[in-house]
Coordinates of C-alpha atoms and ligand atoms in Angstrom, one line a residue:
X276 CA 88.0 92.8 86.2
X277 CA 91.2 92.2 88.3
X278 CA 90.4 91.5 92.3
X279 CA 92.8 90.8 94.8
X280 CA 91.0 89.5 98.0
X281 CA 94.0 89.2 101.5
X282 CA 92.4 87.1 103.6
X283 CA 93.8 84.7 106.1
X284 CA 90.6 82.4 106.7
X285 CA 90.6 78.5 103.4
X286 CA 87.6 78.6 103.4
X287 CA 86.8 81.8 103.0
X288 CA 88.9 83.1 100.7
X289 CA 88.2 79.7 98.5
X290 CA 84.8 80.8 98.7
X291 CA 85.2 83.6 97.4
X292 CA 87.0 83.6 94.4
X293 CA 84.9 80.1 93.2
X294 CA 82.0 83.0 93.8
X295 CA 83.3 85.9 92.1
X296 CA 85.1 84.4 89.3
X297 CA 82.0 82.1 87.7
X298 CA 80.6 86.5 88.3
X299 CA 83.3 86.7 85.4
X300 CA 86.1 88.7 88.5
X301 CA 89.5 87.5 88.0
X302 CA 90.7 86.8 91.8
X303 CA 94.6 86.8 93.2
X304 CA 94.4 85.5 97.1
X305 CA 96.7 86.7 99.4
X306 CA 96.9 84.8 102.8
X307 CA 99.2 87.4 105.3
X308 CA 99.1 90.5 105.0
X309 CA 103.0 90.1 104.0
X310 CA 102.1 88.5 100.9
X311 CA 99.3 90.9 100.4
X312 CA 101.5 94.0 100.9
X313 CA 103.9 92.7 97.7
X314 CA 100.7 91.7 95.8
X315 CA 99.2 95.7 96.3
X316 CA 103.2 97.2 95.7
X317 CA 103.6 94.7 92.9
X318 CA 100.4 94.5 90.5
X319 CA 97.9 97.2 89.4
X320 CA 94.1 95.5 90.7
X321 CA 90.9 97.0 89.9
X322 CA 90.4 97.0 94.2
X323 CA 90.8 95.2 97.1
X324 CA 89.3 93.2 99.5
X325 CA 90.4 93.4 102.5
X326 CA 90.4 91.6 105.9
X327 CA 91.9 94.0 109.4
X328 CA 93.0 91.0 111.1
X329 CA 96.2 89.4 109.2
X330 CA 99.1 87.3 110.3
X331 CA 101.8 89.1 109.9
X332 CA 100.5 92.9 108.7
X333 CA 97.3 94.1 109.8
X334 CA 95.3 95.0 107.4
X335 CA 95.2 98.7 108.6
X336 CA 99.0 98.7 108.0
X337 CA 98.6 97.6 104.8
X338 CA 96.3 99.9 103.4
X339 CA 98.4 103.1 105.2
X340 CA 101.1 102.3 103.1
X341 CA 99.1 102.0 100.0
X342 CA 97.4 105.1 100.4
X343 CA 100.8 106.7 101.9
X344 CA 102.3 106.2 98.5
X345 CA 99.8 107.0 96.6
X346 CA 97.2 103.9 95.6
X347 CA 94.1 105.1 95.0
X348 CA 92.6 101.9 94.0
X349 CA 89.6 100.8 95.7
X350 CA 88.6 98.9 99.1
X351 CA 86.6 96.9 100.5
X352 CA 87.2 96.4 104.2
X353 CA 85.9 93.2 105.9
X354 CA 85.7 93.3 109.7
X355 CA 85.1 91.7 112.8
X356 CA 82.0 92.6 114.8
X357 CA 82.5 95.0 117.3
X358 CA 85.4 96.4 116.1
X359 CA 83.9 100.2 115.1
X360 CA 87.0 100.9 116.6
X361 CA 88.6 98.9 113.2
X362 CA 86.3 100.0 111.2
X363 CA 86.8 104.4 111.8
X364 CA 89.8 103.5 111.2
X365 CA 90.0 102.6 108.0
X366 CA 88.3 104.9 106.4
X367 CA 89.2 107.5 108.4
X368 CA 92.7 106.0 106.4
X369 CA 91.5 106.4 103.1
X370 CA 89.1 102.4 102.9
X371 CA 85.7 102.9 100.6
X372 CA 83.6 101.1 101.8
X373 CA 83.6 98.4 104.5
X374 CA 81.7 94.3 106.1
X375 CA 80.8 93.4 109.1
X376 CA 81.5 89.3 109.5
X377 CA 79.9 87.7 108.4
X378 CA 78.2 88.3 105.0
X379 CA 75.6 87.9 102.5
X380 CA 77.9 86.6 99.5
X381 CA 75.1 88.6 97.1
X382 CA 75.7 92.3 99.5
X383 CA 80.0 91.7 99.4
X384 CA 79.0 91.4 95.2
X385 CA 76.8 94.3 95.7
X386 CA 79.6 96.4 97.3
X387 CA 81.9 95.5 95.1
X388 CA 80.1 96.6 92.0
X389 CA 79.3 100.1 93.6
X390 CA 82.9 100.2 94.1
X391 CA 83.8 99.2 90.8
X392 CA 80.9 102.2 89.3
X393 CA 82.0 105.0 91.6
X394 CA 85.7 103.9 90.7
X395 CA 89.0 105.3 92.2
X396 CA 88.7 108.5 93.8
X397 CA 91.6 111.0 94.2
X398 CA 92.6 109.8 97.3
X399 CA 95.7 112.2 97.9
X400 CA 96.9 112.5 95.2
X401 CA 97.2 115.4 94.5
X402 CA 99.5 117.8 97.3
X403 CA 99.8 121.3 97.4
X404 CA 100.2 125.1 98.7
X405 CA 100.0 128.4 97.3
X406 CA 101.5 127.2 93.8
X407 CA 103.2 124.0 94.4
X408 CA 101.3 121.4 93.0
X409 CA 102.5 118.2 93.6
X410 CA 100.8 114.8 91.7
X411 CA 101.7 111.8 94.1
X412 CA 101.3 109.2 92.1
X413 CA 103.1 110.9 88.3
X414 CA 105.6 111.9 91.0
X415 CA 105.8 115.3 89.2
X416 CA 106.1 118.5 91.4
X417 CA 105.4 122.1 89.6
X418 CA 105.7 126.2 90.6
X419 CA 103.7 128.3 89.1
X420 CA 102.9 125.4 86.6
X421 CA 106.6 125.2 86.0
X422 CA 108.1 122.5 86.6
X423 CA 110.7 121.3 89.1
X424 CA 113.7 119.5 89.5
X425 CA 114.1 116.9 93.0
X426 CA 115.6 114.2 93.8
X427 CA 113.9 111.0 95.4
X428 CA 114.3 112.3 98.8
X429 CA 113.5 115.9 98.0
X430 CA 110.3 114.7 96.9
X431 CA 109.7 112.4 100.2
X432 CA 110.3 115.2 102.2
X433 CA 108.6 118.1 99.9
X434 CA 105.6 114.9 100.0
X435 CA 105.6 114.8 103.8
X436 CA 105.5 118.9 104.3
X437 CA 102.4 118.7 102.5
X438 CA 100.6 115.9 104.1
X439 CA 101.7 117.8 107.2
X440 CA 100.9 121.5 106.4
X441 CA 99.3 123.4 108.9
X442 CA 102.1 121.4 111.8
X443 CA 105.5 122.0 112.5
X444 CA 107.3 119.1 111.2
X445 CA 110.6 118.5 113.1
X446 CA 114.2 117.1 112.8
X447 CA 113.4 113.9 115.0
X448 CA 110.1 113.6 112.4
X449 CA 111.3 113.8 109.4
X450 CA 113.9 111.3 109.9
X451 CA 111.5 107.9 111.6
X452 CA 109.1 108.5 108.8
X453 CA 111.4 110.2 106.0
X454 CA 114.7 108.4 106.0
X455 CA 113.0 105.8 108.3
X456 CA 115.9 105.8 111.2
X457 CA 114.1 104.3 113.6
X458 CA 116.6 104.8 116.6
X459 CA 119.1 108.5 117.0
X460 CA 122.2 106.7 117.1
X461 CA 123.0 108.0 114.2
X462 CA 122.0 111.8 114.8
X463 CA 121.1 112.8 110.9
X464 CA 120.3 116.8 111.6
X465 CA 123.2 117.6 109.7
X466 CA 122.0 115.1 106.1
X467 CA 117.7 117.2 107.1
X468 CA 119.0 120.4 107.0
X469 CA 121.8 119.9 103.3
X470 CA 118.5 118.3 101.8
X471 CA 116.3 120.9 103.9
X472 CA 118.9 123.9 102.1
X473 CA 118.3 122.5 99.0
X474 CA 114.6 121.8 98.4
X475 CA 114.2 125.2 99.4
X476 CA 116.5 126.1 96.8
X477 CA 114.7 124.4 94.7
X478 CA 111.5 125.3 95.0
X479 CA 111.2 129.3 96.3
X480 CA 114.6 130.3 95.2
X481 CA 113.3 132.0 91.7
X482 CA 109.8 132.9 93.6
X483 CA 108.8 135.9 95.7
X484 CA 106.3 134.1 97.6
X485 CA 108.8 131.7 100.2
X486 CA 106.7 128.3 101.2
X487 CA 109.6 127.1 103.5
X488 CA 110.0 127.7 107.2
X489 CA 112.4 127.3 109.2
X490 CA 110.4 127.5 112.8
X491 CA 114.2 128.4 115.1
X492 CA 114.5 125.5 117.5
X493 CA 111.6 123.3 116.4
X494 CA 111.6 122.7 112.5
X495 CA 109.9 123.7 109.1
X496 CA 106.5 124.7 107.9
X497 CA 105.3 125.5 104.4
X498 CA 103.8 128.2 105.0
X499 CA 102.7 130.8 102.4
X500 CA 105.4 133.9 102.8
X501 CA 106.8 137.7 101.4
Ligands
LIG860 CA1 90.9 87.2 109.5

């Protein structure tokens, strides 16, 4: 069993590594947010123990990015006392459990065992509307069971729309969250419209029920309409 421990407190990280290794786990330690972020996205682990307060990138940021990219490894969060808000945000973001520092070592081991028994929960790995389904991990999109051939960008746009069902997604949102354009020095509106048009052709053209709707003057939304 491979454990990734993202913890910047050297003494604690060292003690946990020693203890967990003695129990038979293979423990990799990342000592900063950046290092942890890198590890999460390069190697598979069975469980991730994630400190919230980290230099570089916060634990919550790492958690959000990993869940957004479909990584469902169980996460046990370590939070400081009196940070209820962090705990709530962590659980909302997709943490599976948390421990408040300082904690008893035995408690940690018990939580790890429980999470490993439970296995990876199904957190956003599959997104769907009507008969359109997206498997985020395998990067497969089907409609009525028929695979659709989307480019990487079209896939990201559709994923974003699926994650925001019930809302209208504006061009600003797509620009910021899919194209990652922080400032709007380069207006992307035309580029976005071209991609949306192609995506619409691929997901809707051959089907009677149309899913990708334009909300005039606002943006786009997914809704089944005949
Ligand atoms: Ca810390």
